[in-house]
PDB file of C-alpha atoms and ligand atoms in Angstrom:
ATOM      1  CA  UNK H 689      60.820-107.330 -78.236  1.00 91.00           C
ATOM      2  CA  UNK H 690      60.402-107.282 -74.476  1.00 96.00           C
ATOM      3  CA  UNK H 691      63.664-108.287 -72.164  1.00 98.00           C
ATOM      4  CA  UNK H 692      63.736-108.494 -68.463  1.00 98.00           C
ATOM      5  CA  UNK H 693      66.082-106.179 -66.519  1.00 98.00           C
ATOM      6  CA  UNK H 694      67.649-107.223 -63.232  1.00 98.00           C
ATOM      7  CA  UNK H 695      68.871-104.989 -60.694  1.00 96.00           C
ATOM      8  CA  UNK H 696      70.659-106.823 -57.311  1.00 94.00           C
ATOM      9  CA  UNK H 697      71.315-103.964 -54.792  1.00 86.00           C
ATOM     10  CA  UNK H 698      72.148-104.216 -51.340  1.00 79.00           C
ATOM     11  CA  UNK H 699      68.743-103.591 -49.730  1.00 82.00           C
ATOM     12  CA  UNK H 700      66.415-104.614 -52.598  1.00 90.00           C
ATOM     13  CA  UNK H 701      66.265-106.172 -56.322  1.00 95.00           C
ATOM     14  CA  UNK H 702      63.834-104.393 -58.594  1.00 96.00           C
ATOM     15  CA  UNK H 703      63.136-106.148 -61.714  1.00 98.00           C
ATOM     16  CA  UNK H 704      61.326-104.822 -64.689  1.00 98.00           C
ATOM     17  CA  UNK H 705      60.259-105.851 -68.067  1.00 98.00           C
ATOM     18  CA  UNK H 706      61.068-103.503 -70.930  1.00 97.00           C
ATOM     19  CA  UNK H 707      60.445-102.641 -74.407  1.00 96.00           C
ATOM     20  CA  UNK H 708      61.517-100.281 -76.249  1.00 94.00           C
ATOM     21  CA  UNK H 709      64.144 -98.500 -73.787  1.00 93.00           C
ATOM     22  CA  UNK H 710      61.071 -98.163 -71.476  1.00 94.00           C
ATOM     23  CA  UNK H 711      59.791-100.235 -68.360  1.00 96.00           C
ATOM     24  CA  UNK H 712      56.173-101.009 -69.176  1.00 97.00           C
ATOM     25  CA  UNK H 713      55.915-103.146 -65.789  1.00 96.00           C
ATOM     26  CA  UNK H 714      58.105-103.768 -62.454  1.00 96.00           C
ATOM     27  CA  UNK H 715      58.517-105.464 -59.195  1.00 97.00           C
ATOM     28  CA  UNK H 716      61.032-104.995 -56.431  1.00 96.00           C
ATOM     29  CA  UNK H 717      61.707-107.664 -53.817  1.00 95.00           C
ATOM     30  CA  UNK H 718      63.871-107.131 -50.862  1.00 94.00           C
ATOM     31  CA  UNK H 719      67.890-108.368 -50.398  1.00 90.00           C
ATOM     32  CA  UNK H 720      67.317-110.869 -47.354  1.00 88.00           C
ATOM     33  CA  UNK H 721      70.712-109.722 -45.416  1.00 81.00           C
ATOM     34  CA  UNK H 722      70.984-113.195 -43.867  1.00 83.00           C
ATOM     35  CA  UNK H 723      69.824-114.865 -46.907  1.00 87.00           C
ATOM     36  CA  UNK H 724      72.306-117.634 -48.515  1.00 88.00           C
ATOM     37  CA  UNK H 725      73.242-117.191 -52.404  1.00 90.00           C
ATOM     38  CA  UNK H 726      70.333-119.684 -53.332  1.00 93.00           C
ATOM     39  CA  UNK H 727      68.284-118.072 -51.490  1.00 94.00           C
ATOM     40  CA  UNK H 728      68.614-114.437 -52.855  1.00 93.00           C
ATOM     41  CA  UNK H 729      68.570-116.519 -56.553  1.00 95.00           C
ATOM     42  CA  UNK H 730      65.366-117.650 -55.159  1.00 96.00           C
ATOM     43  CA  UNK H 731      63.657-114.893 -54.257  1.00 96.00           C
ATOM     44  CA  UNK H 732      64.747-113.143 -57.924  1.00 97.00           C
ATOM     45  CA  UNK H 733      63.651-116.047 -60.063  1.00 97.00           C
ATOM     46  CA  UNK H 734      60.070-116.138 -57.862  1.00 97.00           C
ATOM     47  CA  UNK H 735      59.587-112.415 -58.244  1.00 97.00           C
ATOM     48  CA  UNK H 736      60.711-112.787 -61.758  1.00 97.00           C
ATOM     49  CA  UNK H 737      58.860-115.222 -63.082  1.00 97.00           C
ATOM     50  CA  UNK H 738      55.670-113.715 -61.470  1.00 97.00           C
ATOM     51  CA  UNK H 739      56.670-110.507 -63.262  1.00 97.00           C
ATOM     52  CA  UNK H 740      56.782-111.988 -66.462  1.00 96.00           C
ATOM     53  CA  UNK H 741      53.987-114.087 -66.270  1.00 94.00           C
ATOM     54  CA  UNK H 742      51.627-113.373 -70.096  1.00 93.00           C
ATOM     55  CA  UNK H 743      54.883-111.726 -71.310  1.00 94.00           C
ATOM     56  CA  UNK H 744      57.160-112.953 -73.908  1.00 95.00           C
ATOM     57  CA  UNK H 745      60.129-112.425 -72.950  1.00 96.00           C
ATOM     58  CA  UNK H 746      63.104-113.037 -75.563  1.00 97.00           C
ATOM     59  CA  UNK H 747      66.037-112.042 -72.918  1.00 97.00           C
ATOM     60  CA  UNK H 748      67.392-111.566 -68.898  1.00 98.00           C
ATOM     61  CA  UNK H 749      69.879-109.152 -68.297  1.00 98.00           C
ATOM     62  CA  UNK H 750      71.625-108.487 -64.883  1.00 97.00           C
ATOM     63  CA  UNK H 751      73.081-106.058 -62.756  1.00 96.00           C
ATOM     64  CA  UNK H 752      74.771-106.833 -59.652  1.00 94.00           C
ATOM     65  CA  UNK H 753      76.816-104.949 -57.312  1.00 88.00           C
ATOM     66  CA  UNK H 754      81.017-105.615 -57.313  1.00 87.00           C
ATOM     67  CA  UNK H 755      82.771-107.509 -59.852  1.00 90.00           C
ATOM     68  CA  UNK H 756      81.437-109.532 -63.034  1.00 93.00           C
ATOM     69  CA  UNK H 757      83.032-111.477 -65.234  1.00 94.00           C
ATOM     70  CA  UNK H 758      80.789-110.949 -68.084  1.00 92.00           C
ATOM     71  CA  UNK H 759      81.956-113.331 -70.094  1.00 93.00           C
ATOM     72  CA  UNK H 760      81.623-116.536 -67.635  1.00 94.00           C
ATOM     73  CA  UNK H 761      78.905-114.688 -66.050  1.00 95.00           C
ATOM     74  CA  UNK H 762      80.155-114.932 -62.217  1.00 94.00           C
ATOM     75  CA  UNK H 763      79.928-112.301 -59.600  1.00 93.00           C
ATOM     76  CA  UNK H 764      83.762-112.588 -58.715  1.00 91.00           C
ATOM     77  CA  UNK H 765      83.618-110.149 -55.822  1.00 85.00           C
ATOM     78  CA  UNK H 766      81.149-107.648 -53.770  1.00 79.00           C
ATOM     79  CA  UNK H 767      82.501-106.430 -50.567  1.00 67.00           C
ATOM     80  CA  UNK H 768      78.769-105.185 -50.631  1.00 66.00           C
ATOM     81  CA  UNK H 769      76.543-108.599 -51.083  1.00 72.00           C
ATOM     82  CA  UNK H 770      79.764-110.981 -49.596  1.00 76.00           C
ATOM     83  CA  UNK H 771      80.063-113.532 -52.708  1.00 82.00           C
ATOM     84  CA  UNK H 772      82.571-115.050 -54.789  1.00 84.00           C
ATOM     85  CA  UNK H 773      82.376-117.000 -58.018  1.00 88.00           C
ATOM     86  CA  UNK H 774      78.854-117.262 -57.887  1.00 93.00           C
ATOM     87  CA  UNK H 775      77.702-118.011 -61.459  1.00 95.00           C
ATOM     88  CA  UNK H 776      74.317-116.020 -61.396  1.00 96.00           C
ATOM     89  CA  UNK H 777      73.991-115.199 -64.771  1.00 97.00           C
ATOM     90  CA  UNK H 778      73.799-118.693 -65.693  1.00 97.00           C
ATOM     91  CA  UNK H 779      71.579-119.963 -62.334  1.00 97.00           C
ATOM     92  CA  UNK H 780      69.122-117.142 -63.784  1.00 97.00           C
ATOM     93  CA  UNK H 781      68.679-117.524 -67.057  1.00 98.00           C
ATOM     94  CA  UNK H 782      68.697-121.865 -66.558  1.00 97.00           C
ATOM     95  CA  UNK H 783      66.194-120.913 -64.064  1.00 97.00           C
ATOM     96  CA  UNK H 784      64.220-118.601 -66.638  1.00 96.00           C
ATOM     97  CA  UNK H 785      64.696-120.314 -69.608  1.00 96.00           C
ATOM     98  CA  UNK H 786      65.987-117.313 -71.881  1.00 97.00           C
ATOM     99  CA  UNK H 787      69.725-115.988 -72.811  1.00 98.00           C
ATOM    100  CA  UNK H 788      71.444-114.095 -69.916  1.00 98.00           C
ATOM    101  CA  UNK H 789      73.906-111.435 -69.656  1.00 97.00           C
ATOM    102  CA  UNK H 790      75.418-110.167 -66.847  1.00 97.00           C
ATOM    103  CA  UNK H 791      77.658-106.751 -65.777  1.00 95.00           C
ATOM    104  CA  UNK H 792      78.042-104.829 -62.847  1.00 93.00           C
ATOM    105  CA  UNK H 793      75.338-102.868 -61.747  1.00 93.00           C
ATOM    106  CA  UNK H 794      76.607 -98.683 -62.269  1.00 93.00           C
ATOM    107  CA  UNK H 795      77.849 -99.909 -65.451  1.00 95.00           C
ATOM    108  CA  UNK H 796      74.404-101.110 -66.583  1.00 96.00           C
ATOM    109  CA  UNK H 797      72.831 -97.459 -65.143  1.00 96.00           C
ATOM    110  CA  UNK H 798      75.615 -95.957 -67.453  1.00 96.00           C
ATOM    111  CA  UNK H 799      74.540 -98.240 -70.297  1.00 97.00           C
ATOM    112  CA  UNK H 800      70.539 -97.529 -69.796  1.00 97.00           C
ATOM    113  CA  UNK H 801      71.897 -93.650 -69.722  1.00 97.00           C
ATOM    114  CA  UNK H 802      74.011 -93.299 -72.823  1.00 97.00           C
ATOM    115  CA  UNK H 803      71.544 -94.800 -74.570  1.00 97.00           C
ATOM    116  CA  UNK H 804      67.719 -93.783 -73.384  1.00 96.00           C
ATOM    117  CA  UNK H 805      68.568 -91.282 -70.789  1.00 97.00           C
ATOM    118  CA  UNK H 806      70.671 -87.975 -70.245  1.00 97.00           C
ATOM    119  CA  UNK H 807      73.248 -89.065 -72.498  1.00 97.00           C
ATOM    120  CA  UNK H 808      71.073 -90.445 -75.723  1.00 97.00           C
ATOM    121  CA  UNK H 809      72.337 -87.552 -78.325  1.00 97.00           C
ATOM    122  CA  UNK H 810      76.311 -88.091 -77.284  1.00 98.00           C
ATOM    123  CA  UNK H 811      78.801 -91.145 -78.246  1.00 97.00           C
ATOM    124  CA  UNK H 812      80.586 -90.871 -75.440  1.00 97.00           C
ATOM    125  CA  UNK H 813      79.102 -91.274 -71.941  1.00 98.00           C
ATOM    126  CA  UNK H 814      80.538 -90.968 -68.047  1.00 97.00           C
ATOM    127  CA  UNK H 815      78.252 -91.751 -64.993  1.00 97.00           C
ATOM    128  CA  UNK H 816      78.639 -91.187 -61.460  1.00 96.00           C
ATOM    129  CA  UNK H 817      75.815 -92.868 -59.158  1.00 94.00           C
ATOM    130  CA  UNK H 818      76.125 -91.544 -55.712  1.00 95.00           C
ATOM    131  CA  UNK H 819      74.277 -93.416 -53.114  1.00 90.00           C
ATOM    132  CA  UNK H 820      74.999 -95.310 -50.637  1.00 86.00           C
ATOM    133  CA  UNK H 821      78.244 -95.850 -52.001  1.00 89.00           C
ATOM    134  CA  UNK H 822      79.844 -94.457 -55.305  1.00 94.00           C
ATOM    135  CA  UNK H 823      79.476 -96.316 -58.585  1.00 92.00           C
ATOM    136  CA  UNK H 824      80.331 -95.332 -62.538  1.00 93.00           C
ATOM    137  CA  UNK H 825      80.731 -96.448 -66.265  1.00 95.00           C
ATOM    138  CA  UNK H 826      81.361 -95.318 -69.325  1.00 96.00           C
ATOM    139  CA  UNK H 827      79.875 -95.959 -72.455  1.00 96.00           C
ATOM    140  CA  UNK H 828      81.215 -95.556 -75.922  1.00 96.00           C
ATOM    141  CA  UNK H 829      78.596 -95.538 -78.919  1.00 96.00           C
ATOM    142  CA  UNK H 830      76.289 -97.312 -76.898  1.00 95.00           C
ATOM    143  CA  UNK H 831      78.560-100.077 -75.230  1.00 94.00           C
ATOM    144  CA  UNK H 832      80.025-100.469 -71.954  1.00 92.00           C
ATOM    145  CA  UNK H 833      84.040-101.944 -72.258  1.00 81.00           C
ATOM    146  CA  UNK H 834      83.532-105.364 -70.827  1.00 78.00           C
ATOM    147  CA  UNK H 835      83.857-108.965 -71.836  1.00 76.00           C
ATOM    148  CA  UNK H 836      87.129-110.482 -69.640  1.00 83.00           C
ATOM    149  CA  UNK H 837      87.919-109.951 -65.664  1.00 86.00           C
ATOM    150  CA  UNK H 838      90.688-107.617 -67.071  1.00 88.00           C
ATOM    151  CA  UNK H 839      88.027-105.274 -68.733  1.00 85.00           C
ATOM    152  CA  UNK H 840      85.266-105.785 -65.872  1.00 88.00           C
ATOM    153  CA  UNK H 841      87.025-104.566 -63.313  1.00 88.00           C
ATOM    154  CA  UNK H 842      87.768-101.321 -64.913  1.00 90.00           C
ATOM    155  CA  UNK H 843      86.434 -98.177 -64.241  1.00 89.00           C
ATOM    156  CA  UNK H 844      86.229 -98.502 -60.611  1.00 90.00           C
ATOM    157  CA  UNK H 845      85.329 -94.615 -60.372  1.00 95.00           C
ATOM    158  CA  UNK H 846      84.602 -95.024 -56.747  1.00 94.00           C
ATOM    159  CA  UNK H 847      87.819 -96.057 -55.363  1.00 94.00           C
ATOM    160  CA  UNK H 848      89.530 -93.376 -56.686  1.00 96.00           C
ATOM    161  CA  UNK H 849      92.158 -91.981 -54.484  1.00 97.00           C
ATOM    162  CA  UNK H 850      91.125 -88.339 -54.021  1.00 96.00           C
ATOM    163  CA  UNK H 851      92.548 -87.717 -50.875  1.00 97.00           C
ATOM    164  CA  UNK H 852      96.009 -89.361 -50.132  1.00 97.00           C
ATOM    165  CA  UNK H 853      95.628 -91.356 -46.318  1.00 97.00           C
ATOM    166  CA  UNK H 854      92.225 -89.752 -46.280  1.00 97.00           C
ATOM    167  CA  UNK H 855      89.179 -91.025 -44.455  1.00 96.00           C
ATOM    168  CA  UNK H 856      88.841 -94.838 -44.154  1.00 95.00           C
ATOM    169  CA  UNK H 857      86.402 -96.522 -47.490  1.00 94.00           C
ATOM    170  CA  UNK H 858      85.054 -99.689 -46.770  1.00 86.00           C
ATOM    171  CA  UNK H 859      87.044-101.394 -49.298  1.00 87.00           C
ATOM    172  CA  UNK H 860      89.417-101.507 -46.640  1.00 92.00           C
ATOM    173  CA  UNK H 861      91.957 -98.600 -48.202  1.00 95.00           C
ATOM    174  CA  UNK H 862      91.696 -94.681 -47.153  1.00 97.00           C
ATOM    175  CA  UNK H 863      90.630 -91.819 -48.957  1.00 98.00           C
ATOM    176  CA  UNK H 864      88.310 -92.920 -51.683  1.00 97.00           C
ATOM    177  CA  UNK H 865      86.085 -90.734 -53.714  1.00 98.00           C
ATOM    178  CA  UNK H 866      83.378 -92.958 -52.002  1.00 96.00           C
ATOM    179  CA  UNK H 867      84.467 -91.708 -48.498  1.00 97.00           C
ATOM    180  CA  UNK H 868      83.952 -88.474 -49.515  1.00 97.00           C
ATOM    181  CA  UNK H 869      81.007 -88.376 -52.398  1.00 97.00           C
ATOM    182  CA  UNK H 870      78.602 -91.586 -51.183  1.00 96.00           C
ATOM    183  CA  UNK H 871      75.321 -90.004 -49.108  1.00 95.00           C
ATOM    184  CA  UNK H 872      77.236 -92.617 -46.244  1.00 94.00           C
ATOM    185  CA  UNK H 873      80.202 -90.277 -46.511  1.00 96.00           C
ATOM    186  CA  UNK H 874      78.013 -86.884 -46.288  1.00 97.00           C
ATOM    187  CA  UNK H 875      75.444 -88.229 -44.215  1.00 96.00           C
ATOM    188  CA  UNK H 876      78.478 -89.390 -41.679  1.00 96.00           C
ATOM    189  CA  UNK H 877      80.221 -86.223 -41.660  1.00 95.00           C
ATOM    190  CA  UNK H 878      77.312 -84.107 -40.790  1.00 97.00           C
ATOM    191  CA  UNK H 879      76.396 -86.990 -37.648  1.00 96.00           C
ATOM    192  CA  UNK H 880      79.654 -86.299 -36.479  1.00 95.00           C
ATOM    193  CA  UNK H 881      79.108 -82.494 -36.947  1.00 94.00           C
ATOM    194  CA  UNK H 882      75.571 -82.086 -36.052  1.00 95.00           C
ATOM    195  CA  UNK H 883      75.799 -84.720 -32.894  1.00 95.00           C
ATOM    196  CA  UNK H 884      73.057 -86.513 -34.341  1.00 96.00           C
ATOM    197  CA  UNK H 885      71.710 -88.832 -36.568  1.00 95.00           C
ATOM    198  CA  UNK H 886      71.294 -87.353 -40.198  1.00 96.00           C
ATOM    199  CA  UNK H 887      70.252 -88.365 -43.665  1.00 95.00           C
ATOM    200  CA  UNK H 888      72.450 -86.978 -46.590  1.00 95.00           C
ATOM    201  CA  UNK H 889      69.061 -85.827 -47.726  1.00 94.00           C
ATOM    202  CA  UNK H 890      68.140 -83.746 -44.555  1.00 96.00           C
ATOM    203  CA  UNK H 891      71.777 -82.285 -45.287  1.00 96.00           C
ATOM    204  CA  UNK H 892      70.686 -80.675 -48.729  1.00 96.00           C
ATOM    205  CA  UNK H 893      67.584 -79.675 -47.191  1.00 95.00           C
ATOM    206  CA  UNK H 894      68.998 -77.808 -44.539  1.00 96.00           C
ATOM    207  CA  UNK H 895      72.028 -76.215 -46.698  1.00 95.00           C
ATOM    208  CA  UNK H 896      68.816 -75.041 -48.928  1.00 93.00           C
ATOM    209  CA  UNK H 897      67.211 -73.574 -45.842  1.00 95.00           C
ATOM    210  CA  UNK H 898      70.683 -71.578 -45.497  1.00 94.00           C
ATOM    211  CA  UNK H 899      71.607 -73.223 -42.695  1.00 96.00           C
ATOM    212  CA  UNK H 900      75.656 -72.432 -42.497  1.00 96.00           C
ATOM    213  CA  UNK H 901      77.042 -75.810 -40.929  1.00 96.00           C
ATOM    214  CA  UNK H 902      74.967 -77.980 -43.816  1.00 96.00           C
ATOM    215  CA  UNK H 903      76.318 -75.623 -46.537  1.00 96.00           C
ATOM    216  CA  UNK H 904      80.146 -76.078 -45.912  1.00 97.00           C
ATOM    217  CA  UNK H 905      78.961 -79.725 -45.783  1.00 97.00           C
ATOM    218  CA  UNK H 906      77.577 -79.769 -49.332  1.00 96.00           C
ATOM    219  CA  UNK H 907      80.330 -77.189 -50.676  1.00 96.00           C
ATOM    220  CA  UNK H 908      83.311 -79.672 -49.593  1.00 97.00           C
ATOM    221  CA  UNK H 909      81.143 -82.598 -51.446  1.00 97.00           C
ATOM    222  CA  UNK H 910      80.733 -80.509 -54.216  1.00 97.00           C
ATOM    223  CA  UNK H 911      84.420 -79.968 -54.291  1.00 97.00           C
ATOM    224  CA  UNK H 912      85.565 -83.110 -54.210  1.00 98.00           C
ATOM    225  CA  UNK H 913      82.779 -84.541 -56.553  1.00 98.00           C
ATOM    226  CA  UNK H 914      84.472 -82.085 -59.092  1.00 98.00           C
ATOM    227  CA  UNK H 915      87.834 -83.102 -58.377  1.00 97.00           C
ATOM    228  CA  UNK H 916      86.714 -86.546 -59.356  1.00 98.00           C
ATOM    229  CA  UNK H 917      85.359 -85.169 -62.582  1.00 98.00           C
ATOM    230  CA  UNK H 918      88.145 -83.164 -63.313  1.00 98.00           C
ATOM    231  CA  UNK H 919      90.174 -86.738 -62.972  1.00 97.00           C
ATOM    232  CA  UNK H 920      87.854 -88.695 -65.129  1.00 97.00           C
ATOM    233  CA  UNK H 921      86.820 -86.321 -67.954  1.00 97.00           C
ATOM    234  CA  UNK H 922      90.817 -85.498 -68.486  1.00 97.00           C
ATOM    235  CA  UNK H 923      91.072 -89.516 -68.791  1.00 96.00           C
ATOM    236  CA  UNK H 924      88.408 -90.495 -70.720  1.00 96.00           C
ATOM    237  CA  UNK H 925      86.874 -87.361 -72.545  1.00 97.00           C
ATOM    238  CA  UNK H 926      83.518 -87.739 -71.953  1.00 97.00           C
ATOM    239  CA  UNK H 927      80.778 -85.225 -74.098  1.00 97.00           C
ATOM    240  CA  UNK H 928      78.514 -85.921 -71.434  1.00 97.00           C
ATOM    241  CA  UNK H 929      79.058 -87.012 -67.843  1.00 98.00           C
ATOM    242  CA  UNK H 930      75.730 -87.665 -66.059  1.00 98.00           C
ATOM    243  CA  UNK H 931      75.735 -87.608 -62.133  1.00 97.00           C
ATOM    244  CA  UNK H 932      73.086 -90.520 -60.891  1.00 95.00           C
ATOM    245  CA  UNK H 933      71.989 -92.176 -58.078  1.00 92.00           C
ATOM    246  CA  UNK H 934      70.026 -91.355 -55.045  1.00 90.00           C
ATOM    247  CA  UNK H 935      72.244 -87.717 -54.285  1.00 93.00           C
ATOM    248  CA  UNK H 936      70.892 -87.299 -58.023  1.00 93.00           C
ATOM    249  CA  UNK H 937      67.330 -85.859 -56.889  1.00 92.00           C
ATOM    250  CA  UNK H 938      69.475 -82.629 -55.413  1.00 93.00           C
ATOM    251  CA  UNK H 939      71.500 -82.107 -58.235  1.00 93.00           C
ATOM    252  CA  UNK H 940      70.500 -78.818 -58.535  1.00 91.00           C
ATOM    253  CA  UNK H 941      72.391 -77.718 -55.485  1.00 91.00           C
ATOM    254  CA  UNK H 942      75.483 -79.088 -56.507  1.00 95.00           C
ATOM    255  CA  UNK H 943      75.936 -79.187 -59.771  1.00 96.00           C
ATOM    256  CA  UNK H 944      76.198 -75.497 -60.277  1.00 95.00           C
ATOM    257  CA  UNK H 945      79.380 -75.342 -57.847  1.00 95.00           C
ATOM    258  CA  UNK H 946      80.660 -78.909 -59.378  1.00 97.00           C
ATOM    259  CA  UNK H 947      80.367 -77.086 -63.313  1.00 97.00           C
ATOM    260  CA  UNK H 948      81.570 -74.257 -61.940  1.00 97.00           C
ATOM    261  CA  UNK H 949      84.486 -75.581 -60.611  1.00 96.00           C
ATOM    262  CA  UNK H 950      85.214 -78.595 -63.222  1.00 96.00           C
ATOM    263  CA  UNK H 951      84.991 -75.537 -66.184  1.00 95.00           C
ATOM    264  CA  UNK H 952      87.969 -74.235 -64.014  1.00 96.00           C
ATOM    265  CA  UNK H 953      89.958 -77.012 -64.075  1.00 96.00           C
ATOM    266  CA  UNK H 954      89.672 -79.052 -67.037  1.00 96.00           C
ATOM    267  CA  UNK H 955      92.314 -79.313 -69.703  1.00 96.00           C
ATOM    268  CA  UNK H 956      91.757 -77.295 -72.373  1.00 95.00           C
ATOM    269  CA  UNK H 957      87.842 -77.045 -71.667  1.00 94.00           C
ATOM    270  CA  UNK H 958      87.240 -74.904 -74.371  1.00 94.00           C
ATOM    271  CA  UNK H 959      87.975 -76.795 -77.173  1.00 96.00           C
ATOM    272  CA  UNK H 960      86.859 -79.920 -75.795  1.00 96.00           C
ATOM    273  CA  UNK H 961      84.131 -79.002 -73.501  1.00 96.00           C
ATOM    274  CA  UNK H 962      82.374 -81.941 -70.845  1.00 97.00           C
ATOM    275  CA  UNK H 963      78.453 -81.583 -70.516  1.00 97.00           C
ATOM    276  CA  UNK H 964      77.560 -82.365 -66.876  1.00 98.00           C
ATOM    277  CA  UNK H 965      74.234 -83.001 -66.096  1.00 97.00           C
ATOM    278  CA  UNK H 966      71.591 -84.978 -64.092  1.00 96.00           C
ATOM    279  CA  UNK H 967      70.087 -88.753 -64.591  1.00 97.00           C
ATOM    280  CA  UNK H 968      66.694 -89.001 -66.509  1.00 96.00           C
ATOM    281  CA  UNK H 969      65.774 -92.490 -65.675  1.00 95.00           C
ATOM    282  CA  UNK H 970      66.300 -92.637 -62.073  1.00 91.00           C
ATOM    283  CA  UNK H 971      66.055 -95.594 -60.551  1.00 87.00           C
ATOM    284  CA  UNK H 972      65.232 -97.747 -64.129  1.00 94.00           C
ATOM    285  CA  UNK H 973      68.472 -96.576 -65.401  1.00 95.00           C
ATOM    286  CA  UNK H 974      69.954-100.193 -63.890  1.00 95.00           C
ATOM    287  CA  UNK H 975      67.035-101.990 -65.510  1.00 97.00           C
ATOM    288  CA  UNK H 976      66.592-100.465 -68.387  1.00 97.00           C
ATOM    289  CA  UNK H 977      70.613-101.045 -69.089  1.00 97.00           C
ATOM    290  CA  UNK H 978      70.792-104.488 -68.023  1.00 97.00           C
ATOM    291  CA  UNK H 979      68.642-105.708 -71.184  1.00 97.00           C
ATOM    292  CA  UNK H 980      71.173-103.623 -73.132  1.00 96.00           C
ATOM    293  CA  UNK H 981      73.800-105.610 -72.374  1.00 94.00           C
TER     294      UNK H 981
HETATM  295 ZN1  LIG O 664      87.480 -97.570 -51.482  1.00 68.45          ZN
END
């Protein structure tokens, strides 16, 4: 059976068809920032239909950014992508002329991770994506908690509050995990340290370099990032919690410090220990979990 997986982002939509937990062919358009709602649904049902053209294809499955309704389908909110009660999943799949589902986009990575990725051999399955902002599921025997507004906008890892009147998050309150763990967060702090512009990914490179200023930099991440573990794993028990997302590709800077740390301070570790490890799927994690709705 082949399915086509959907995943809206901010800059750019990459769709790809897949079979068998893999992606066997893709295509990425970009977000048009000035673009209109019917527009964007445009531009994904061109590219999509182009994608899948000499495929059968039995089912669409969607991830967009902010939050779903899964069961009517609508994007109720994205302080990302600006829309509200847009009913996408059904404008796509009319559009396509195959069943639709629809959930917010980390939760679909989770999904696609729990079940073909980092977290295949465990039942129950955390996910960070850190990016340009912070993201997460979790996923219980291979499903994601969803199904009502109630249960869609749960698990809203990223708006944590780690850091009482901390720095200012873009959802308009202060001292999200997302202030503090998105590459935006890092890639701010060092601008403002460094007196120039600087890419969260320069930041890793020059902490690996030894360079003193970048270290502390990636240290204090690292510290909160296992804070937020610490908070999540002692809430929802996770055997595995996978860290994904763009910040993903220097996990192995961090994620020493952050098990280090998160061995420290978890509740009774020992007998219930948390695996924390690194995304296998990368950026099809969103795709692939989308047709696993
Ligand atoms: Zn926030």
């Amino acid at each position: 059976m082949k399915a086509l997986g959907i995943d809206l982002g901010g800059t750019s939509v990459k769709l790809g068809i897949v079979q068998d937990g893999a992606v066997i062919s893709s295509a990425s358009v970009p977000t048009r920032k000035n673009s209109d709602y019917e527009g964007i649904v445009g531009d994904i049902v061109a590219a999509a239909k182009k994608l899948c053209d000499g495929h059968e294809i039995e089912k669409a499955g969607i991830g967009s950014p902010g939050l779903i309704n899964s069961s009517s389908g609508k994007v109720c909110y994205s302080n990302n992508i600006r829309w509200s009660d847009y009913p996408l999943r059904d404008d796509i799949s009319k559009a396509l002329g195959v069943p639709a589902a629809i959930a917010n986009d980390a939760k679909c990575a989770a999904l696609g991770e729990a079940v073909v990725g980092a977290g295949k051999s465990y039942s129950r399955v955390a996910m960070l994506t850190l990016g340009t902002g912070v993201g997460g599921g979790f996923a219980v025997n291979g499903k994601i908690e969803g199904g009502n507004i109630h249960a869609d906008a749960s698990g809203i890892f990223g708006h944590m509050t780690l850091v009482p009147g901390g720095r200012e998050c873009n959802c308009g309150r202060k001292g999200c995990l997302e202030s503090y763990c998105s590459a935006t967060a890092v890639s701010e702090r060092a601008q403002s340290v460094f007196g120039r512009q600087i890419t969260a990914k320069e930041v890793f490179r020059l902490a690996l370099e030894r360079n003193r200023v970048a270290k502390k930099i990636v240290d204090d991440f690292a510290g909160y990032l296992a804070v937020a573990i610490v908070n999540l794993a002692n809430i929802l028990r996770p055997e595995c919690f996978v860290i994904g997302g763009g910040m993903a590709a220097s996990a192995e800077m961090f994620l020493p410090i952050v098990r280090k740390k998160t061995e420290k301070e978890l509740y009774g570790e020992k007998y219930a220990p948390v695996k924390i490890v690194s995304a296998q799927l990368g950026n099809a994690a969103g795709i692939v979990g989308a047709t696993l709705l």
